[in-house]
Coordinates of C-alpha atoms and ligand atoms in Angstrom, one line a residue:
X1 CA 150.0 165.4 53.3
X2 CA 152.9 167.8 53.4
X3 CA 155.8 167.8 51.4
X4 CA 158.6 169.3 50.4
X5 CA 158.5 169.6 46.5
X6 CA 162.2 170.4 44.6
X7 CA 162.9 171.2 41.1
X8 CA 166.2 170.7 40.3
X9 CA 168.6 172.9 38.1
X10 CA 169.4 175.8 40.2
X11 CA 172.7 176.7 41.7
X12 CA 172.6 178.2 45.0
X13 CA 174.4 181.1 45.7
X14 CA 174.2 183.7 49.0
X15 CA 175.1 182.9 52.8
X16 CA 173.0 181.1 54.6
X17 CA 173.5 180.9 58.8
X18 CA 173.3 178.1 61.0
X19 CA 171.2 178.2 64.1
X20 CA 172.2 176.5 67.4
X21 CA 173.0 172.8 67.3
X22 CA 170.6 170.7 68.3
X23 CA 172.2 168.2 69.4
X24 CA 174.2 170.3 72.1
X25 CA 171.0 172.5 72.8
X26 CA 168.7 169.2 74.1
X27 CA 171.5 168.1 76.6
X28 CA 172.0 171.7 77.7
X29 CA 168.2 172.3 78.5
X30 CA 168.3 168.3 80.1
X31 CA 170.6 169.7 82.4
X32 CA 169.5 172.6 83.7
X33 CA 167.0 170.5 86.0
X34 CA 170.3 170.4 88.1
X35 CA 170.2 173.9 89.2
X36 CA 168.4 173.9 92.6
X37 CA 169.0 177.4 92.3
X38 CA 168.3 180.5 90.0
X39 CA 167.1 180.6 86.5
X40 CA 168.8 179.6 83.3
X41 CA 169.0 181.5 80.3
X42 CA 170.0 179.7 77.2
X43 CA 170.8 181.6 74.0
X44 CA 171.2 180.8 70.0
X45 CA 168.5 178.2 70.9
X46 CA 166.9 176.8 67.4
X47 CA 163.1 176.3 66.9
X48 CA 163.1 172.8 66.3
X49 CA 160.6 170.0 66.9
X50 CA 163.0 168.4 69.2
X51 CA 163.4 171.4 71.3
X52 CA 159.6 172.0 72.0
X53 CA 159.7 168.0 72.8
X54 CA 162.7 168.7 75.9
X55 CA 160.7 171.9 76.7
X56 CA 157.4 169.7 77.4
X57 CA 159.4 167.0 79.1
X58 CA 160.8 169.7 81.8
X59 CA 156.9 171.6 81.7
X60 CA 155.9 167.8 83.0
X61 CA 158.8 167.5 85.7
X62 CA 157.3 170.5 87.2
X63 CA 159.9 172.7 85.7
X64 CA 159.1 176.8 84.3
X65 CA 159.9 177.1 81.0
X66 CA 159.8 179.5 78.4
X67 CA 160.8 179.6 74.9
X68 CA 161.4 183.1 73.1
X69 CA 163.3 185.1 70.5
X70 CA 165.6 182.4 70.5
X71 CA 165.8 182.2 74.2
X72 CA 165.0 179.8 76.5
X73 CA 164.7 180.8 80.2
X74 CA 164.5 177.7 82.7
X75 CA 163.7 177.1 86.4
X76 CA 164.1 174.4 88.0
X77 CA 163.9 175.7 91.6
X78 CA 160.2 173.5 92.3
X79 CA 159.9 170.2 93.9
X80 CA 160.7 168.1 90.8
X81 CA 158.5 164.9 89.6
X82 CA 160.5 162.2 88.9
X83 CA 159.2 160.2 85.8
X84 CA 158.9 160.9 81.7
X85 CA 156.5 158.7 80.0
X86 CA 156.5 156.9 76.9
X87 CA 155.1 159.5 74.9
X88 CA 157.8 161.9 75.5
X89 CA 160.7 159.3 75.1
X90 CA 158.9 157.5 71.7
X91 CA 159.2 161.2 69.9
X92 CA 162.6 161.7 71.0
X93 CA 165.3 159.3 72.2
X94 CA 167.2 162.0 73.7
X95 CA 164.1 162.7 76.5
X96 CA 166.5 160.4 78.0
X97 CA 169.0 162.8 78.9
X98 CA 167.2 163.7 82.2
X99 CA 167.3 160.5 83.6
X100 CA 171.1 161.6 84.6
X101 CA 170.7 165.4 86.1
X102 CA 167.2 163.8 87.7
X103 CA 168.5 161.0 89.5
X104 CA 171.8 163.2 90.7
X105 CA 169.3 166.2 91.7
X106 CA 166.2 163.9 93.5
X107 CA 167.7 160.9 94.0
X108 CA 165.2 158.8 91.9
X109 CA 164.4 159.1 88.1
X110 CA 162.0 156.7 86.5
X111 CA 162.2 157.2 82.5
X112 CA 159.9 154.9 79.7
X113 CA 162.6 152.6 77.8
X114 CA 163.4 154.2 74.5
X115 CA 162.5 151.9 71.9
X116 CA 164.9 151.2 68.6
X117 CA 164.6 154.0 66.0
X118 CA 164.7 154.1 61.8
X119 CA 168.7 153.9 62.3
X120 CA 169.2 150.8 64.8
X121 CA 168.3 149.6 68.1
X122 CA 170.2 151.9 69.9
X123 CA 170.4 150.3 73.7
X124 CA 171.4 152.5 76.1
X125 CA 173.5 149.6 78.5
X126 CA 176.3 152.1 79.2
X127 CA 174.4 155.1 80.5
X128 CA 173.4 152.2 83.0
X129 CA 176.5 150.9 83.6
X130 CA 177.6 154.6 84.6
X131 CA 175.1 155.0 86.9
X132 CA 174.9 151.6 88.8
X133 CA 179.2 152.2 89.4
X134 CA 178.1 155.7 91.1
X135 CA 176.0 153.9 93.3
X136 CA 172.3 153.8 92.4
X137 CA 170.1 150.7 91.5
X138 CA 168.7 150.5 88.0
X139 CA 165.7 148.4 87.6
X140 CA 163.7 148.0 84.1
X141 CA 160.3 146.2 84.3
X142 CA 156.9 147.6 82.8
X143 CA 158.6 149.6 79.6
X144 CA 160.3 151.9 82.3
X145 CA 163.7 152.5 83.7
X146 CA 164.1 153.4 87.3
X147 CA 167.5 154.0 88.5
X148 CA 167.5 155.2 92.5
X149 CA 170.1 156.1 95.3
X150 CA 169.7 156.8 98.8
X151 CA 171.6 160.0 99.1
X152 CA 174.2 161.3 96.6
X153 CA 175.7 159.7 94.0
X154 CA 179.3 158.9 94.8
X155 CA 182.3 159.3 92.2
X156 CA 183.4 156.8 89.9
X157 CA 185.6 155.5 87.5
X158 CA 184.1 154.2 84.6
X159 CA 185.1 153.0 81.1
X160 CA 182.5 153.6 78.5
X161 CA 182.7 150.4 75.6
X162 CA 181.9 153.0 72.7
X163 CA 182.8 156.4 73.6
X164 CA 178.4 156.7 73.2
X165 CA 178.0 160.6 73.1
X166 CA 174.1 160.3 75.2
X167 CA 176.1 158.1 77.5
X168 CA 179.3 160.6 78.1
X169 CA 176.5 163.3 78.6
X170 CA 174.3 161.7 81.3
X171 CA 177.0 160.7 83.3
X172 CA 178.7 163.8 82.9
X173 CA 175.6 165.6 84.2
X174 CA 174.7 162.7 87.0
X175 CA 178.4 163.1 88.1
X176 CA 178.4 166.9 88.7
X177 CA 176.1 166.5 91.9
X178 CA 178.1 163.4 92.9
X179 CA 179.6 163.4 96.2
X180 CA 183.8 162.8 95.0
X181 CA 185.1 162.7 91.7
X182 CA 184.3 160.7 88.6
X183 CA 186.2 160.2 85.6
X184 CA 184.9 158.9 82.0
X185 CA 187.1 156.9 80.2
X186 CA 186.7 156.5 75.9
X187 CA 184.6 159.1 76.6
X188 CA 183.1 161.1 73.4
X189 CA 184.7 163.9 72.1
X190 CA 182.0 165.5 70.7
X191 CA 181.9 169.4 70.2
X192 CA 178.3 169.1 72.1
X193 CA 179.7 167.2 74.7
X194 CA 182.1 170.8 75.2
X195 CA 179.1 172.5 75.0
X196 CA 177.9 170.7 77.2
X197 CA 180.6 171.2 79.8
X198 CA 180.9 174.9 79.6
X199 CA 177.1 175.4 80.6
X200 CA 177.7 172.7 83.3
X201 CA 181.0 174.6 84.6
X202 CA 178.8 177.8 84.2
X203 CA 176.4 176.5 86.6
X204 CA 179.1 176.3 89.0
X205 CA 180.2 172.7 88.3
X206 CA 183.8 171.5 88.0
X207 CA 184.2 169.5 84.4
X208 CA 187.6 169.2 83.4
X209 CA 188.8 167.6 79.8
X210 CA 186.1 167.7 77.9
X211 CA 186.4 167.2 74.4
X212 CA 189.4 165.2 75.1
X213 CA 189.1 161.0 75.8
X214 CA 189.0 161.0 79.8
X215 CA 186.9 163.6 81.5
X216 CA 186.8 164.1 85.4
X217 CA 184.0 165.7 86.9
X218 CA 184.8 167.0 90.7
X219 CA 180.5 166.3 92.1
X220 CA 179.1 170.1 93.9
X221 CA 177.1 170.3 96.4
X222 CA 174.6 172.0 94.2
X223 CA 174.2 173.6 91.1
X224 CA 172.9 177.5 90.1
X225 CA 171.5 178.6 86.9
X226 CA 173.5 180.1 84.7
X227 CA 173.6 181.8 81.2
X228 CA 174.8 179.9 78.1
X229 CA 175.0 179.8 74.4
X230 CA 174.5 176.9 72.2
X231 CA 177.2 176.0 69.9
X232 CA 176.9 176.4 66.3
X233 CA 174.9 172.9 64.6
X234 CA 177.8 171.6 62.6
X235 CA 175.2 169.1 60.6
X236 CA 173.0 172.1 59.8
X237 CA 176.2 173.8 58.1
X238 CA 177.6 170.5 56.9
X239 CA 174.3 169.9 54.9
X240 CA 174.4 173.6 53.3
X241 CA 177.9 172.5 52.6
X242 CA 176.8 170.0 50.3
X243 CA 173.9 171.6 49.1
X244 CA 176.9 174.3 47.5
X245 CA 178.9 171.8 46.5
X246 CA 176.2 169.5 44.6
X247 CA 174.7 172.8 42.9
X248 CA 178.3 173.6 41.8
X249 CA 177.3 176.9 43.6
X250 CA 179.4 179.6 45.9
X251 CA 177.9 180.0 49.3
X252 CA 179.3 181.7 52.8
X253 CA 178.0 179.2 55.5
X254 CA 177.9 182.3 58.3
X255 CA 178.6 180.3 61.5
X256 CA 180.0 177.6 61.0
X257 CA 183.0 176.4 62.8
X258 CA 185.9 175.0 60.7
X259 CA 187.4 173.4 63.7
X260 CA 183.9 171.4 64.2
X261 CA 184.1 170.3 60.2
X262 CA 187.2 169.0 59.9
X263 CA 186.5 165.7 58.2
X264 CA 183.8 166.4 56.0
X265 CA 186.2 169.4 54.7
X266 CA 188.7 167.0 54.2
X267 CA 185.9 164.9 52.0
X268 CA 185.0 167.3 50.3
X269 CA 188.3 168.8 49.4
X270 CA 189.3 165.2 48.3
X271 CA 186.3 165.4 46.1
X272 CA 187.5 168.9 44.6
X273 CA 185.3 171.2 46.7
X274 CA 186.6 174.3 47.6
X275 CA 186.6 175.4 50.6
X276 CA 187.7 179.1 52.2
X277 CA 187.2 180.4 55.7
X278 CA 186.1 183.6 55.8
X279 CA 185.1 185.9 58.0
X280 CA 183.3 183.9 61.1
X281 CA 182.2 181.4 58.7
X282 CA 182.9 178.9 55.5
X283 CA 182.5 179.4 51.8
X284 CA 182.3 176.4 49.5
X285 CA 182.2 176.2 45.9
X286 CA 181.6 173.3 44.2
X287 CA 183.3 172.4 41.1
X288 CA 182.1 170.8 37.6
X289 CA 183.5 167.5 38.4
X290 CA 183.5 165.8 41.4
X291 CA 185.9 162.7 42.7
X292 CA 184.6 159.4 44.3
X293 CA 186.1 159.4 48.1
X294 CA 185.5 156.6 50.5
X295 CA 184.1 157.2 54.0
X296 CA 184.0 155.3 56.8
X297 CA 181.6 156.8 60.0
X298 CA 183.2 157.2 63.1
X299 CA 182.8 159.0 66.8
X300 CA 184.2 162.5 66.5
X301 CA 186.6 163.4 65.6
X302 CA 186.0 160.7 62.6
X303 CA 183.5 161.3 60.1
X304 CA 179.7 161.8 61.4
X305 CA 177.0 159.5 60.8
X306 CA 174.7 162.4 60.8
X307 CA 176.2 163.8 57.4
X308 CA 176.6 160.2 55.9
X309 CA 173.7 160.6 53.4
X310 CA 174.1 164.0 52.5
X311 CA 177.4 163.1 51.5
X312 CA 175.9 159.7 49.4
X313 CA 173.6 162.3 47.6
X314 CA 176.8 164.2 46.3
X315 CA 179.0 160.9 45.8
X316 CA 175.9 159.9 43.5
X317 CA 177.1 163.0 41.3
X318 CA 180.7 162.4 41.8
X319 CA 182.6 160.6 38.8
X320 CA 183.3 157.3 39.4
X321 CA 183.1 154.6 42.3
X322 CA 182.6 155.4 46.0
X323 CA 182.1 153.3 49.5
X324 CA 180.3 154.3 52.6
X325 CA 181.0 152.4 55.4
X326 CA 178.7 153.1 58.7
X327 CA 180.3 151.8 61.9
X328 CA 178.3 154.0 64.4
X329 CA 174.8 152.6 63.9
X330 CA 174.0 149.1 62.4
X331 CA 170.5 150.1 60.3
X332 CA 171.6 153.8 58.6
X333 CA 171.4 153.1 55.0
X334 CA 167.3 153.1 54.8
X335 CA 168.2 156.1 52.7
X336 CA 169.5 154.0 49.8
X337 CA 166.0 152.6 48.8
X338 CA 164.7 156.3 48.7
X339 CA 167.8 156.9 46.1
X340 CA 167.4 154.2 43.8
X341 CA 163.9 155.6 43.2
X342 CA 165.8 158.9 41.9
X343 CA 167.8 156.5 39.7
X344 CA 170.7 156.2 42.3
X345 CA 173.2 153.2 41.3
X346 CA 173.8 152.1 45.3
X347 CA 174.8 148.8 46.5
X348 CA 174.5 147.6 50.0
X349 CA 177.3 145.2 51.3
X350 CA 176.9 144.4 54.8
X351 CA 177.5 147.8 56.4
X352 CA 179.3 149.5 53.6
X353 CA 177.1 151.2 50.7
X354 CA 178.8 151.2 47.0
X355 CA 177.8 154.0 44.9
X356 CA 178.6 154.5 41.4
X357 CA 178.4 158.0 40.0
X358 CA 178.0 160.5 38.1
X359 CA 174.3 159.4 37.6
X360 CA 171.6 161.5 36.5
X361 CA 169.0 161.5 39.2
X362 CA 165.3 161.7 38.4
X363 CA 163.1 163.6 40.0
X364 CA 160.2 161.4 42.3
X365 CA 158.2 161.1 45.2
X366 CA 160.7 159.8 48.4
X367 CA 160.2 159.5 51.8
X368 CA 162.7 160.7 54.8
X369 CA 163.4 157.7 57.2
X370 CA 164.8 159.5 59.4
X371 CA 166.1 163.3 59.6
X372 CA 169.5 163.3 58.1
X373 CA 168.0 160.9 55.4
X374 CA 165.0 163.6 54.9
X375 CA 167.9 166.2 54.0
X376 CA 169.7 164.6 51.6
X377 CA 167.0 163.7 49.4
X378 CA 166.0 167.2 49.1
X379 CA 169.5 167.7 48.2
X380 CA 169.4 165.1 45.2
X381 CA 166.4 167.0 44.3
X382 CA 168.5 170.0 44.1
X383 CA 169.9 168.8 41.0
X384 CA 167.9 166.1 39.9
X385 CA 165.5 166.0 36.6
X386 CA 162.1 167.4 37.0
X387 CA 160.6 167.4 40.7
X388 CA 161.1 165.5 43.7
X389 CA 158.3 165.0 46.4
X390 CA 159.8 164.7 49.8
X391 CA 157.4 163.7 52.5
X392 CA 157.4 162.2 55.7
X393 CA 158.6 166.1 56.8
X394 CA 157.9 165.2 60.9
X395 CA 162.0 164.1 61.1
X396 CA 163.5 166.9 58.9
X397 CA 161.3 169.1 61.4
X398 CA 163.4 167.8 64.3
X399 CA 166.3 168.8 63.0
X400 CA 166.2 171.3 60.5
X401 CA 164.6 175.1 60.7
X402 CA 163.1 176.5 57.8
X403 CA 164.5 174.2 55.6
X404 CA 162.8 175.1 52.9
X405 CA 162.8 178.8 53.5
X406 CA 166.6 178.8 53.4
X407 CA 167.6 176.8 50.4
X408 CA 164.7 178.6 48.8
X409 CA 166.9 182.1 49.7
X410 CA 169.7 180.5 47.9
X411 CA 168.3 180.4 44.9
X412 CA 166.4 177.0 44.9
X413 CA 162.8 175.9 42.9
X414 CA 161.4 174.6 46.6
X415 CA 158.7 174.8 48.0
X416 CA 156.7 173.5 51.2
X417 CA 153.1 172.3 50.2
X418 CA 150.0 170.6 51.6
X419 CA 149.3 168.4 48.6
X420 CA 145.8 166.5 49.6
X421 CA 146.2 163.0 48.6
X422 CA 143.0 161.7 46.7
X423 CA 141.0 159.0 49.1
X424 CA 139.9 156.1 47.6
X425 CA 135.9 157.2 48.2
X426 CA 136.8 160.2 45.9
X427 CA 138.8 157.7 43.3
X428 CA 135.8 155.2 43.1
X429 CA 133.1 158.4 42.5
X430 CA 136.3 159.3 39.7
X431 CA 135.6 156.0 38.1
X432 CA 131.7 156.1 38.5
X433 CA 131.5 158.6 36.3
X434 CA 133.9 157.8 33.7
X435 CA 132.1 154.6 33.0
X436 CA 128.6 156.4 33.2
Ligands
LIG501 C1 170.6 163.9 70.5 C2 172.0 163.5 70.0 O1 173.0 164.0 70.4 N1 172.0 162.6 69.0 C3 173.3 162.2 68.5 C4 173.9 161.2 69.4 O2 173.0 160.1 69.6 P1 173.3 159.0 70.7 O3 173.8 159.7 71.9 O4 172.1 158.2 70.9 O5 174.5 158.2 70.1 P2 175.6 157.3 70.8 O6 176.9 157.9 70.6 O7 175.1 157.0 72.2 O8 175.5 155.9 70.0 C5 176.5 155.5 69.2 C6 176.5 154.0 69.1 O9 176.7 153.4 70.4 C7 175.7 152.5 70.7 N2 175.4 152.6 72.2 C8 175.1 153.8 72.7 C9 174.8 153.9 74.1 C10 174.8 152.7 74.8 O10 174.5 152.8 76.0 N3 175.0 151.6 74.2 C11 175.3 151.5 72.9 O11 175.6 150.4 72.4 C12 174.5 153.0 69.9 O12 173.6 151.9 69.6 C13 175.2 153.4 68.6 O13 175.4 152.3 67.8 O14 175.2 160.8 68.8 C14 175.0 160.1 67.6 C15 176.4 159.6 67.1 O15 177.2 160.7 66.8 C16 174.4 161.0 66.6 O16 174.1 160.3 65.4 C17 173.1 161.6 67.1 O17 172.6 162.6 66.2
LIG502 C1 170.2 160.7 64.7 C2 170.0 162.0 65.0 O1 169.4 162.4 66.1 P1 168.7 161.6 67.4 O2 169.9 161.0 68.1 O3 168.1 162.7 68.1 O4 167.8 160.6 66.8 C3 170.6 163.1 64.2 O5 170.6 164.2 64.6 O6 170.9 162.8 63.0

């Protein structure tokens, strides 16, 4: 079984640079299947789990893609298939991103239903409820979605419940081969979801407020590949952030995009953090002490779920009492079990998580529940007593590249290992012989 083994002590110190977010990267590549014409060449594109899971969902739609140096080069120019199966969609929730640009480009997308996931059931009611008000029928039956529409799509107004970020994207992308104008209203704000609508603009579309709450999209009669680079991952350099600060290290995050941080440097700073732009990226020192700060989880540009457990590993070090509360998704604190097994004081009340530090975490064998989850327990391993076994590696894989490799630059005892696991044939010949 692999894992990720940590001993902890070390403070980092370097740069370390964040790759391409992956959460703006696996919209970006849904959404070149729009281009009925030329090739796409996406750049700062990170090797990621996630991304070779898009990559085989496009291969099955009949789609040429190639993946190198960093660079993905896409055409979508073929006649297109119209379904992703189960398998696809079960690996990765966001394999339903191509349900929009498919059904604006062919008129008919039939995707498996993404189950519920380690963080919450996660329906996915108002990407529907976008694309019924353009026009098209959406029927589920059989574990599949099939939304259709006899010619275009036509523009629509449409008021998102939760400004959902897969939701804002889908439409977005369905909306840009739409035959009028559509606007999204409590849309998300998302730096990904700009991302997003630069590529689509690139490819000749016409998205206007992005990053803002209400976003109109003016539909194209068709769409052209187009050249693009991915955004920096703000969760990559958030998580580096914290691994400085729980070390009590100094480290230049290269890349990373103040703008995109803004409340987690807040947190931090509240927690005594210090934190420096410089040059085209952040350094962060983190002090003796740390503060207790409370955090509550919210769409952008509120806190980020995806950065709520780092953040619990380093309020488990911070002096004093902290609360987490997670409003974005109803099941995210499968984490905290994982903790108390490194000696973490954590209660759970209802959706908010009470943690009383500074404790002194113990180094043992954890699993990730999910990806964010898999990183911050190698970051209470950074600095916990003795070593810490990290396994279930499959979700940091989908979000993290060379996790290992990089904190190990910094200056941290980790290392990726294929620890065989004894089988209970080889544990009964064990005991055999010791009673022989
Ligand atoms: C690939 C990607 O970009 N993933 C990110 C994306 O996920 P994702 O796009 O799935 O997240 P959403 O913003 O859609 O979901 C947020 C909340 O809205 C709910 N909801 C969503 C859609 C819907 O139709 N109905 C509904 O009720 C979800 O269950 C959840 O409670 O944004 C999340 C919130 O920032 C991040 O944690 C994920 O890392
Ligand atoms: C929850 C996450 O991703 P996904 O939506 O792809 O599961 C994440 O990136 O933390």
């Amino acid at each position: 079984m692999e894992k990720i083994i940590v001993r902890g002590g070390r403070r980092l110190e370097g740069s370390v640079r964040v790759e391409g977010a992956k959460n703006a990267v696996l919209p970006v590549i849904a959404a070149s299947i729009l281009a009925s014409r030329g090739t796409s060449t996406i750049k700062e594109v990170p090797t990621l789990a996630d991304v070779f899971t898009i990559n085989e969902v496009l291969r099955y739609l009949n789609i040429d893609v190639a993946f190198e140096n960093g660079q993905i080069h896409v055409d979508a120019t073929s006649e297109l298939k119209t379904e992703a199966p189960f398998e696809y969609v079960r690996k990765m929730r966001a394999s339903f991103l191509v349900m929009g640009p498919l059904l604006a480009r062919v008129g008919l997308s039939r995707i498996a239903l993404p189950g519920g996931c380690a963080i919450g059931s996660r329906p996915i009611d108002q990407h529907l409820k976008g694309f019924e008000a353009m026009g098209a029928t959406v029927k589920i039956g059989n574990g599949f979605i099939e939304a259709k529409i006899d010619g275009r799509l036509q523009g629509a107004k449409i008021y998102l419940d939760f400004p959902s970020v897969g939701a804002t994207e889908n439409i977005m992308m369905a909306a840009t081969l739409a035959e009028g104008t559509t606007v999204i209203e409590n849309a998300a704000k998302e730096p990904e979801i700009v991302c997003l609508a630069n590529y689509l603009n690139a490819m000749g579309a016409t998205v206007i407020g992005a990053g803002t709450g209400t976003i109109r999209i003016v539909g194209a009669e068709e769409l052209a590949g187009a050249e693009h680079t991915v955004v920096p991952d703000r969760i990559e350099a958030g998580t580096y952030m914290v691994a400085a600060a729980i070390t009590q290290g100094d480290v230049l995050i290269e890349n990373a995009i103040a703008e995109h941080l803004r409340p987690l440097i807040a947190k931090m700073e509240e927690m005594g953090v210090q934190i420096h732009e410089e040059g085209q990226g952040l350094r962060v020192r983190g002090p003796r002490e740390l503060k207790p700060v409370d955090i509550k989880t919210m769409p952008h540009p509120g806190f980020p779920t995806d950065l709520q457990s780092q953040m619990m590993a380093l309020l488990l070090r911070a002096n004093g009492t902290s609360v987490i509360t997670e409003t974005v998704f109803e099941n995210r604190f499968m984490h905290v079990e994982e903790f108390r097994r490194m000696n973490g004081d954590i209660k759970i009340e209802g959706r908010s998580s009470v943690i009383n530090g500074p404790v002194n975490l113990q180094g043992a064998e954890v699993a990730s529940t999910d990806l964010r989850a898999g990183a911050a327990l190698v970051l209470a391993g950074l600095v916990a007593e003795g070593y810490t076994r990290v396994t279930e590696l499959k979700h940091i894989d989908r979000g993290y590249v060379d996790f290992t490799g990089k904190l190990a630059a910094l200056g941290a005892d980790i290392e990726r290992v294929n620890e065989g696991v004894e089988t209970t044939p080889a544990k009964e010949q064990s005991l055999k012989s010791n009673l022989a």
